[in-house]
XYZ file of C-alpha atoms in Angstrom:
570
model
C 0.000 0.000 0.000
C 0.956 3.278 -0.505
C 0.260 7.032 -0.045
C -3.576 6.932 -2.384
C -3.627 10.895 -2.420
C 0.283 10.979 -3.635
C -0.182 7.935 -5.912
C -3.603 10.249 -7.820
C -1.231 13.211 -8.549
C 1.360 10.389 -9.467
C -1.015 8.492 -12.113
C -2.066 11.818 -13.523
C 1.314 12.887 -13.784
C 2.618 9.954 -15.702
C -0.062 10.047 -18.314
C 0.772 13.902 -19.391
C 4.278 12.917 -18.941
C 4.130 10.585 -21.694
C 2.403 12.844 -23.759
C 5.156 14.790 -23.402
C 7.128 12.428 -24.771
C 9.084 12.213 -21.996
C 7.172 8.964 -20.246
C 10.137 7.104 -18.302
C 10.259 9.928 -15.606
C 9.064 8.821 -12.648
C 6.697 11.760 -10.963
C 6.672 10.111 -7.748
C 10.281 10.641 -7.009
C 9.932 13.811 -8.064
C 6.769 14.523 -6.543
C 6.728 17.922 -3.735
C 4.777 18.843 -0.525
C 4.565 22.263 -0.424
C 6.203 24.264 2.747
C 2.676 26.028 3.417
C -1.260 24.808 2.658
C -2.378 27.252 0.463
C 0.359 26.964 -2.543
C -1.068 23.250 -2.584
C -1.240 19.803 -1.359
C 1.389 18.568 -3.795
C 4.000 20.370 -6.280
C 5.351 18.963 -9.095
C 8.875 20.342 -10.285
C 9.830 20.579 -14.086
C 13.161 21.765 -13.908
C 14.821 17.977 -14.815
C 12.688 17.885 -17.868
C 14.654 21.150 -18.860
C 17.011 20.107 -20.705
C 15.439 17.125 -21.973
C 12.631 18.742 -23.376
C 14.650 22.219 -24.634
C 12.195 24.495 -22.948
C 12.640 26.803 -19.949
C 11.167 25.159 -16.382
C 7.997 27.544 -16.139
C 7.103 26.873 -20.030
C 7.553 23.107 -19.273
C 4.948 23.660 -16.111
C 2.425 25.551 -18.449
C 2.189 22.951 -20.742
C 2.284 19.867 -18.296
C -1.419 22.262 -16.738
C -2.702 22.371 -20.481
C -2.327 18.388 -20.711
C -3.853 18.317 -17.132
C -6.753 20.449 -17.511
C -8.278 18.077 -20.207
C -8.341 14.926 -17.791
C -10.859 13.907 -15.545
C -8.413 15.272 -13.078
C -10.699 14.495 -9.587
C -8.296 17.609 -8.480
C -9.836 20.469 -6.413
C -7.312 23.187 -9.110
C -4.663 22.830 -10.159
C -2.308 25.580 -10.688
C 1.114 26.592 -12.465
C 3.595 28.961 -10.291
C 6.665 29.124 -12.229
C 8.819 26.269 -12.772
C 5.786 24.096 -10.310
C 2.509 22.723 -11.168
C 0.573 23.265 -7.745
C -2.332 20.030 -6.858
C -5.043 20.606 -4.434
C -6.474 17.462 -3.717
C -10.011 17.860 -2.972
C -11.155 17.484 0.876
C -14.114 15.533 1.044
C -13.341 12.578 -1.732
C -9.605 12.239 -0.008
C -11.052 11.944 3.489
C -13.109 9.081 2.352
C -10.723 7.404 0.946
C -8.274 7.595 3.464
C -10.045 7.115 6.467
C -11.965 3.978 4.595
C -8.556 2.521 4.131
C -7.554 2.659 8.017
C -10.595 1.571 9.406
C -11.347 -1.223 7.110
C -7.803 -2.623 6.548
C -7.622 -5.570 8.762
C -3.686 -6.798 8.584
C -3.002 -2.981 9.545
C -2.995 0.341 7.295
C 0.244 0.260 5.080
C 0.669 -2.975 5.406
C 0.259 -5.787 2.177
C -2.665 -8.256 2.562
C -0.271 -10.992 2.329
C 3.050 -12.605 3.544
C 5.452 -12.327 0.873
C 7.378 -15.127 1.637
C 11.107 -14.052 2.415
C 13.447 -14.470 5.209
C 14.865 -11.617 7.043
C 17.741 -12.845 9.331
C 18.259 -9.794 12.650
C 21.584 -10.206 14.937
C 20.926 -8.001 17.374
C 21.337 -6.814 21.411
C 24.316 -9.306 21.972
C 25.095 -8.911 25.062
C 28.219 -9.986 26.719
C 28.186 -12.965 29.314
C 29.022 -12.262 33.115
C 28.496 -8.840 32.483
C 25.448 -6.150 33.166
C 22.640 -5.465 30.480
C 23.503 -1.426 30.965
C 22.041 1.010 29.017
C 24.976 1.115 26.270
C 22.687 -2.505 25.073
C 19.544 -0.423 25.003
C 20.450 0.964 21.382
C 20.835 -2.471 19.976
C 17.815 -4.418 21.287
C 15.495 -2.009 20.635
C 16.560 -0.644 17.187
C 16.714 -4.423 16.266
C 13.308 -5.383 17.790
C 11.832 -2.390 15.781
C 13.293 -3.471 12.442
C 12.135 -7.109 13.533
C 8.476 -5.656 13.826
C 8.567 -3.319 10.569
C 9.714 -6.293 8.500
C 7.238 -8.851 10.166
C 4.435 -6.052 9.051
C 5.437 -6.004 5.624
C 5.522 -9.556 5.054
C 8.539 -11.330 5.926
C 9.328 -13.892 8.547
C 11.887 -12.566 10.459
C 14.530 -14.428 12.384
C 15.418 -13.105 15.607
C 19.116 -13.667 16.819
C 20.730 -13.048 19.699
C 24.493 -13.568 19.098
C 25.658 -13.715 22.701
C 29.234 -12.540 23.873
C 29.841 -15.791 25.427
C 33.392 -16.686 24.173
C 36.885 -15.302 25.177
C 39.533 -14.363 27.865
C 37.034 -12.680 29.781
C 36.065 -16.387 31.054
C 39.319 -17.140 31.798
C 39.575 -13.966 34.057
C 36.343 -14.795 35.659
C 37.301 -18.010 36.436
C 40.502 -16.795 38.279
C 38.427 -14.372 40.037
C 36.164 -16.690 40.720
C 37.972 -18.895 42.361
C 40.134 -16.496 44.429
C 37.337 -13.958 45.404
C 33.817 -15.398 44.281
C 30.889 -16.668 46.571
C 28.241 -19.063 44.931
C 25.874 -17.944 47.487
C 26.289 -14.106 46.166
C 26.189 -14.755 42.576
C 23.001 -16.619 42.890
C 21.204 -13.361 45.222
C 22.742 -11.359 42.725
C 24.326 -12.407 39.500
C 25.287 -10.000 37.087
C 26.226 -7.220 40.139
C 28.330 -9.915 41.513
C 30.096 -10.886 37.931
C 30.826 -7.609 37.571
C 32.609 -6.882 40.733
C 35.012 -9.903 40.114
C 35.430 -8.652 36.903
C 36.488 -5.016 37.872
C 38.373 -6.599 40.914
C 40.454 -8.879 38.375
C 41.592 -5.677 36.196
C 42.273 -3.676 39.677
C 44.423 -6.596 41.130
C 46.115 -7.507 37.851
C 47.622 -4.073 37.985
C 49.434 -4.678 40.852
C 50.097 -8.123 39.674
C 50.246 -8.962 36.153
C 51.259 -12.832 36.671
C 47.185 -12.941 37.536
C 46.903 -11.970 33.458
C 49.036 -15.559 32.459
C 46.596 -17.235 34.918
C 43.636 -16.016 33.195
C 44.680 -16.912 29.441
C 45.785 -20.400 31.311
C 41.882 -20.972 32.458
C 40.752 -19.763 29.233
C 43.009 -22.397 27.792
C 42.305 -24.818 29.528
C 38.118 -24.146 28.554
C 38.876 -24.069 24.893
C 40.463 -27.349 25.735
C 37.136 -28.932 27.142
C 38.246 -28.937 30.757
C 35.479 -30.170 32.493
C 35.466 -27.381 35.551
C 36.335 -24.716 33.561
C 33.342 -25.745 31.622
C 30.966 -26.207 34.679
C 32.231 -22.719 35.565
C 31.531 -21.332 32.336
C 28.349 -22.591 31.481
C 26.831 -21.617 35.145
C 27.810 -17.829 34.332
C 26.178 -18.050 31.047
C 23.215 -19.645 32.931
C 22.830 -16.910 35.610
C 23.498 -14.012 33.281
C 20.514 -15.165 30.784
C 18.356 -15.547 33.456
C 18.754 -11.808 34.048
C 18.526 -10.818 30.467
C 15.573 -12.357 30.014
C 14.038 -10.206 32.527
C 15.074 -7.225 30.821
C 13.672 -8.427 27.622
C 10.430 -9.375 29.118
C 10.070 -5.944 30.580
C 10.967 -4.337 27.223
C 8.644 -6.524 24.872
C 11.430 -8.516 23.174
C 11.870 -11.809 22.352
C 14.442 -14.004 20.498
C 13.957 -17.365 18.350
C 17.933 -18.361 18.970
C 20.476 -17.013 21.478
C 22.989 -19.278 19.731
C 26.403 -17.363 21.104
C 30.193 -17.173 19.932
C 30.703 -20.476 21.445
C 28.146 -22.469 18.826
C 30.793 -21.657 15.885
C 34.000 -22.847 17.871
C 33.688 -26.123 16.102
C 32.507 -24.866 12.836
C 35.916 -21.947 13.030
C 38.765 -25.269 12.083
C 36.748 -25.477 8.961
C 36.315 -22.088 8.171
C 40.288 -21.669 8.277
C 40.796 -24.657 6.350
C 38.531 -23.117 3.499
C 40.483 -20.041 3.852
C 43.897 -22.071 3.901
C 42.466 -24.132 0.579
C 41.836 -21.098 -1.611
C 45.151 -19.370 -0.790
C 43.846 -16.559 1.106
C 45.809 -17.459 4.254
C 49.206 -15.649 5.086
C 51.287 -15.533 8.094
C 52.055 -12.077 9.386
C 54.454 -12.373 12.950
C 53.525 -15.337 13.443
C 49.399 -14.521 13.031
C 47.397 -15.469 10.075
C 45.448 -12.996 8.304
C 43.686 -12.610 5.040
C 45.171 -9.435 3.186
C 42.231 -7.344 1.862
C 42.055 -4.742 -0.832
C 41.668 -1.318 0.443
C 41.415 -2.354 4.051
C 43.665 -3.741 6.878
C 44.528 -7.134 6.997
C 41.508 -9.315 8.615
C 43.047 -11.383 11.331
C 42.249 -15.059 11.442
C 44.088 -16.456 13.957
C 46.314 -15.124 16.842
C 49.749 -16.402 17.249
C 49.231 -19.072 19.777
C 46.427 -20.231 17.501
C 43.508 -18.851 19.496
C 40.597 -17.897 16.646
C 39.195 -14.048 17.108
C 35.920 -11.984 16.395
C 36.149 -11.979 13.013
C 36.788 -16.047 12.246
C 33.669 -16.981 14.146
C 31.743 -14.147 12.527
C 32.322 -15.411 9.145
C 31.808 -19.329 10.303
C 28.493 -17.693 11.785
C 27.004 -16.289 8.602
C 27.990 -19.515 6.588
C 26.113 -21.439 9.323
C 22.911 -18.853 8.661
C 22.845 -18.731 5.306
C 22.871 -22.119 4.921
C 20.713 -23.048 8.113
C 18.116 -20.004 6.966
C 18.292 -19.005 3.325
C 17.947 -15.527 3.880
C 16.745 -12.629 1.653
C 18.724 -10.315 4.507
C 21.132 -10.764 7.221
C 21.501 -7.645 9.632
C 24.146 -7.224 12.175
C 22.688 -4.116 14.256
C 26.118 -3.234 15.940
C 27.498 0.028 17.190
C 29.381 2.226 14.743
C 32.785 1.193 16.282
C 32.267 -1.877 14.483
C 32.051 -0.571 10.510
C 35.513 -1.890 9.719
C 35.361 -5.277 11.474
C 32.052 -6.204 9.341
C 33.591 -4.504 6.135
C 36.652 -6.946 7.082
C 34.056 -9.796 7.552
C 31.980 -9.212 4.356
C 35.337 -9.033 2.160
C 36.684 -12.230 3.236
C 33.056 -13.625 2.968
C 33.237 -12.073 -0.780
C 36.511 -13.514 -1.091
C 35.278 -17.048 -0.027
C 32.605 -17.114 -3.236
C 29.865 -16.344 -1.395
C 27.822 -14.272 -3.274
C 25.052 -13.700 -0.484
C 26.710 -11.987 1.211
C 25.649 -8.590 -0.679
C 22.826 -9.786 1.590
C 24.453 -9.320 4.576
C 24.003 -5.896 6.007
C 25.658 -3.943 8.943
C 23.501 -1.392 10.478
C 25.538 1.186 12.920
C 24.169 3.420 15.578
C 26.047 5.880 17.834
C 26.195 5.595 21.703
C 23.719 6.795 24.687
C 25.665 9.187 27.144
C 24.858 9.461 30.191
C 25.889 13.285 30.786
C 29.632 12.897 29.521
C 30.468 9.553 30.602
C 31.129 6.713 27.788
C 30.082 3.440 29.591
C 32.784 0.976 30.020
C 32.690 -2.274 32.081
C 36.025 -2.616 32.940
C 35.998 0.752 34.778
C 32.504 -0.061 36.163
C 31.303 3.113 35.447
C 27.982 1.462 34.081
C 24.389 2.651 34.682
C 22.244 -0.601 34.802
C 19.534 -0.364 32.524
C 17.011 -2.004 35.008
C 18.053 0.677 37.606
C 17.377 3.257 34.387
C 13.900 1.926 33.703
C 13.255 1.892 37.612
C 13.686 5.109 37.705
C 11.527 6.255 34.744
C 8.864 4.498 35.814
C 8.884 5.819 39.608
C 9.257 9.576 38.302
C 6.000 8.399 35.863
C 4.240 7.095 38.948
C 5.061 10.483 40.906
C 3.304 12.589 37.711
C 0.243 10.423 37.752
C -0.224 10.623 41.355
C -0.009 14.631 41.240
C -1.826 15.078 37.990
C -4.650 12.270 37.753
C -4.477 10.189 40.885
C -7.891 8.632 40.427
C -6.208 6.923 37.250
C -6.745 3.029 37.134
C -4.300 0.576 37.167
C -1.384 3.813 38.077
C 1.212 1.175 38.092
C 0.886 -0.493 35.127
C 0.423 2.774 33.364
C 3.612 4.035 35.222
C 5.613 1.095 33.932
C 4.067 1.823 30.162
C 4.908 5.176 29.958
C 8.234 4.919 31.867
C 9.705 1.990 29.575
C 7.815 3.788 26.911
C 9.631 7.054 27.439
C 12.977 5.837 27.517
C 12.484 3.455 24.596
C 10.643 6.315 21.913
C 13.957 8.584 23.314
C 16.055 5.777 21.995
C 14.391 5.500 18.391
C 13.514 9.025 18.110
C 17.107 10.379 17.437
C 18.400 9.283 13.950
C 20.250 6.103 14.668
C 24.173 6.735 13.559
C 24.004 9.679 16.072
C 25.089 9.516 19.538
C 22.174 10.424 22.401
C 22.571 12.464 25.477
C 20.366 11.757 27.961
C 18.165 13.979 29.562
C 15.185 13.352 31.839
C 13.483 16.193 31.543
C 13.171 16.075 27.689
C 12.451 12.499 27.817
C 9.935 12.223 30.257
C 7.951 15.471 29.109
C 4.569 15.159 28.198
C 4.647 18.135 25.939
C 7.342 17.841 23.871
C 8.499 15.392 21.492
C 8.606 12.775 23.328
C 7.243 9.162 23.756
C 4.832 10.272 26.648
C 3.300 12.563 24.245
C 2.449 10.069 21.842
C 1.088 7.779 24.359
C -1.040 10.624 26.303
C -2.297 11.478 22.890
C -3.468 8.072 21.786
C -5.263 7.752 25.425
C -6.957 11.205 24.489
C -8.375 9.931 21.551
C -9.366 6.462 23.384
C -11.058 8.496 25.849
C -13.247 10.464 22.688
C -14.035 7.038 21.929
C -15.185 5.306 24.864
C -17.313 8.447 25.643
C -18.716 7.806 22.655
C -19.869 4.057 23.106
C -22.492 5.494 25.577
C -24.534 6.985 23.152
C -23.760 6.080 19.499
C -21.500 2.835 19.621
C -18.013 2.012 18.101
C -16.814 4.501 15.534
C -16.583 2.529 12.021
C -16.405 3.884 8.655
C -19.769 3.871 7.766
C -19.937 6.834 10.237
C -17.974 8.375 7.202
C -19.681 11.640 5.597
C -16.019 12.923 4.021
C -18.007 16.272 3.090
C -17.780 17.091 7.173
C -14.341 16.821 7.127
C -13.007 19.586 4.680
C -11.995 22.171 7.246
C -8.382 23.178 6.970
C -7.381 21.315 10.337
C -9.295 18.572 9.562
C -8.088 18.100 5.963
C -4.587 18.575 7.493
C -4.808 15.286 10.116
C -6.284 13.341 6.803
C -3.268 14.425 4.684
C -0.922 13.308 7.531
C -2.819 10.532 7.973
C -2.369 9.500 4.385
C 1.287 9.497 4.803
C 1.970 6.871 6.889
C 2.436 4.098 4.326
C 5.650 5.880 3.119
C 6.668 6.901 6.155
C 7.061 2.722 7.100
C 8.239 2.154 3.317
C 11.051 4.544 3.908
C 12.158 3.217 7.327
C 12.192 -0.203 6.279
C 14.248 1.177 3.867
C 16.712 2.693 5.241
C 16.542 0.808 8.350
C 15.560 3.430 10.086
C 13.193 3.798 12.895
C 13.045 7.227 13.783
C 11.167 8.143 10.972
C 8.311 5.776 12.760
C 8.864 8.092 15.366
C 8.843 11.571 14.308
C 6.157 10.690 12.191
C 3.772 9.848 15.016
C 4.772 13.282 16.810
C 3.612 15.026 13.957
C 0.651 13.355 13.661
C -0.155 14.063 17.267
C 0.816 17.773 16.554
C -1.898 17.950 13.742
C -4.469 16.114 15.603
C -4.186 18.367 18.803
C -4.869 21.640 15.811
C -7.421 19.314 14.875
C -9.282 18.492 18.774
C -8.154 22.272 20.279
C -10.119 23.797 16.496
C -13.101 21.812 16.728
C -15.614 20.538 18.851
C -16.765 16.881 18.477
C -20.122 16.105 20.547
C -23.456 18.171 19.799
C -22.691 18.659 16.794
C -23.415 17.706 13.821
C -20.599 16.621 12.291
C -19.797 14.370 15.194
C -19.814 11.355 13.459
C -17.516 11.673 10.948
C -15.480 13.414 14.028
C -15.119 10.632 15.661
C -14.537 8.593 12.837
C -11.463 10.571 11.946
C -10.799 10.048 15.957
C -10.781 6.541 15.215
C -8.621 6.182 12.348
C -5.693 8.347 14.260
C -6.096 6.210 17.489
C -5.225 3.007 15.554
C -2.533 4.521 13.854
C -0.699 5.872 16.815
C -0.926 2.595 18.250
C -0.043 0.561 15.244
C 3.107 3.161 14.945
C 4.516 2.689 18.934
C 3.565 -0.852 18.297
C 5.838 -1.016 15.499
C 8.540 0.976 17.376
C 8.453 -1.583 21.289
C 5.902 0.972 22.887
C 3.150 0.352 24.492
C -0.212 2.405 24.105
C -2.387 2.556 27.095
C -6.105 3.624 27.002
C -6.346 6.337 29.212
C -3.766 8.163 31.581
């Protein structure tokens, strides 16, 4: 599905296009919206056909209006200014058409009526073993679980992936302090707290005595080897730290069809060197073997007491899921820091023969600061996401209780719009851009901000229930499209119409803050909309509350689409 009032100016377009002679331009891409109402709904620019067509820009727009103006056009006017040919859509037959097409599309507006078949493959949120889900992992899980849900509602079947950080010297230094420091008893009360303090203890200690270093790569050693209490060891940390994950991804609406980790390829990483050995893309470099790569830095392979690294099991991993999945796409949603380790990966991939791997995507985001702190484990200067979210939700709870404290069901609310807020913070902000945050602007309910969205979908659901005591559910049939041609009004609709592109062009470009600052505008245009006109006793009330309808479901379906909750009243 796409935009219906963009696609009418389109179809019109093309056909005195090719009169033109100049038919293989596509309008659409061309195709305007207009910085203020009254110069038009949409604006069509001739300057490409210039030079194609040997005329000046405004001569070009004269004659496209001549070609126009003997069509059954179902325009309001349309006009030439200059180089543009101006479109006014008219009200009444747009409003019908577009609030028809919300309120009567079952699988959701925007969305095709059926699966198309194809396999998206999503790596994403990853966190590392034995060490805290902190807010740094926010970024990840939730960009990834949006992309999951935009993909799912245009028809694929998406494969979720969690490629757990469960392999590497880390272990071995857990182990060691572990053993000298570690109490089952207090990992069990507390797991991932308790990992991390033998983890920051180990780097604090180590400094004062680095032989604890050579007993950490000796544990780790002895694990790759299949030591059986290095294993026990290892596999109860992974244990207790995905029991705590999956709390946070429980409380953040997130779920995973394989958490298959680092430590699934180890086997599959001998053959993936052999391969590489086979074809002659091996060399030895001090002792290391890399893969030399065109126009990038070497891609190590393996170290030079033969321990594998990142990148081997990366590139046994995506043989494993192409051939284990098929995929049309594989996405790695990784920070930014990562670009040249995946560019490394994808060469030697290309390198290999395999030609999927133009399939295989890496999608980059910046960092969350907290004030001017970059998170880092080892220093244990981490904020804990669950203490984050704790936090949001409390200050939520606090607004309630001072603003609507006969509210039902505060708590739950509360824990909506407190996950909510931090989440729609997250996706707002263009995703290769770094985020500082701020609780002021993300908890507002007046700005743009995920409580805003939320507080203006429970608006609308209150309009509606106060409707079922007198006239019943608002459907289309309520529909008279001739109430609804009032410049506010006609406004929403146009917005309203918009939203199929908007999710076209953020599955795209992988991109979810366009869901986002798309449903803040719509929110903006519906509070002209509510603040301009009154709905009951009159007698356009109806159709009011149609329209009322149509942008309820459509906030919803868009902080669905983007991890958010959307509660019915606050």
């Amino acid at each position: 599905m796409v935009n219906v009032l963009a696609e009418q100016v389109s179809n019109l377009l093309e056909e005195a296009l090719q009169q033109l002679g100049v038919g293989d331009v596509d309008p659409g891409e061309l195709l305007e919206v207009p910085p203020r109402s009254e110069m038009g709904d949409y604006a069509f620019p001739c300057f490409q056909l210039a030079r194609r067509l040997r005329k000046a820009p405004p001569a070009i727009a004269a004659e496209l209006a001549g070609l126009l103006s003997t069509m059954e056009s179902g325009m309001q006017k349309i006009e030439v200014v200059g180089p543009y040919v101006n479109f006014f859509v008219d009200p009444a037959s747009a409003s019908d058409r577009i609030l028809r097409a919300i309120l009567d599309n079952a699988p959701g507006y925007g969305a095709p009526q059926s699966p198309n078949g194809r396999r998206v493959v999503i790596d994403f949120s990853s966190p590392n073993i034995a060490k805290p889900f902190h807010v740094g992992h926010l970024r990840s899980t939730m960009i990834g679980n949006s992309l999951a849900r935009l993909f799912e509602y245009h028809g694929y079947e998406v494969v979720r992936l969690n490629y757990l950080g469960d392999w590497g010297t880390q272990f071995g230094k857990l182990i060691v302090a572990y053993r000298r420091w570690g109490s089952a008893a207090d990992l069990e009360k507390e797991p991932i707290k308790g990992l991390l303090a033998l983890y920051v203890r180990f780097h604090q200690e180590a400094e004062q005595e680095p032989a604890l270093d050579d007993e950490a790569r000796a544990a780790f050693r002895a694990l790759e080897e299949g030591s059986e209490e290095e294993r026990r060891l290892w596999e109860w940390f992974r244990d207790l730290s995905l029991r705590e994950f999956n709390k946070h991804y429980e409380r953040l609406g997130v779920h995973f069809d394989t958490y298959a980790g680092e430590s699934a390829y180890n086997e599959k990483v001998a053959q993936t060197v052999s391969e590489l050995e086979m074809k002659g893309l091996l060399t030895q470099s001090e002792g290391a073997l890399v893969v030399e790569l065109e126009d990038l830095p070497p891609c190590l392979i393996r170290k030079k007491d033969g321990a594998a690294l990142y990148a081997t099991r990366d590139v046994s991993a995506a043989i494993d899921r192409y051939e284990t999945y098929g995929f049309e796409h594989l996405f790695y949603v990784v920070g930014s820091p990562q670009q040249l380790h995946f560019k490394q990966v994808f060469s030697v991939l290309r390198l290999l023969g395999y030609e999927w791997v133009d399939r295989a995507e890496h999608i980059p985001f910046g960092q969350i600061r907290i004030g001017d702190e970059q998170l880092s484990t080892r220093r244990g200067n981490v904020v804990f996401l669950e203490e984050l979210l704790d936090q949001a939700v409390a200050r939520v709870r606090a607004i309630i209780e001072e603003r609507n404290s006969e509210l039902d069901a505060k708590d739950e609310v509360a824990e909506a719009v407190g996950v909510g807020a931090i989440v729609f913070n997250d996706l707002f902000h263009n995703r290769i851009k770094d985020i500082s945050f701020d609780w002021e602007s993300v908890l507002s309910f007046e700005g743009d901000t995920g409580p805003y969205v939320q507080y203006t979908h429970a608006r609308a659901a209150s309009l509606i229930r106060r409707s079922h005591d007198d006239l019943g559910e608002p459907d289309s049939s309520w529909i008279d499209a001739s109430q609804l041609d009032e410049p506010e009004t006609f406004q929403l609709v146009k917005r309203l119409a918009e939203y199929p592109d908007v999710l076209k062009r953020a599955q795209e470009e992988r991109e979810p803050s366009e869901i986002a600052r798309y449903a803040i505008l719509v929110c903006h245009d519906f509070n002209s909309f509510y603040h301009a006109h009154r709905i009951f006793g009159t007698s356009e009330e109806r159709s009011r509350l149609a329209l009322v309808a149509a942008v309820k479901r459509l906030l919803a379906d868009a902080l669905r689409l983007l991890g958010v909750k959307a509660p019915e009243a606050m």
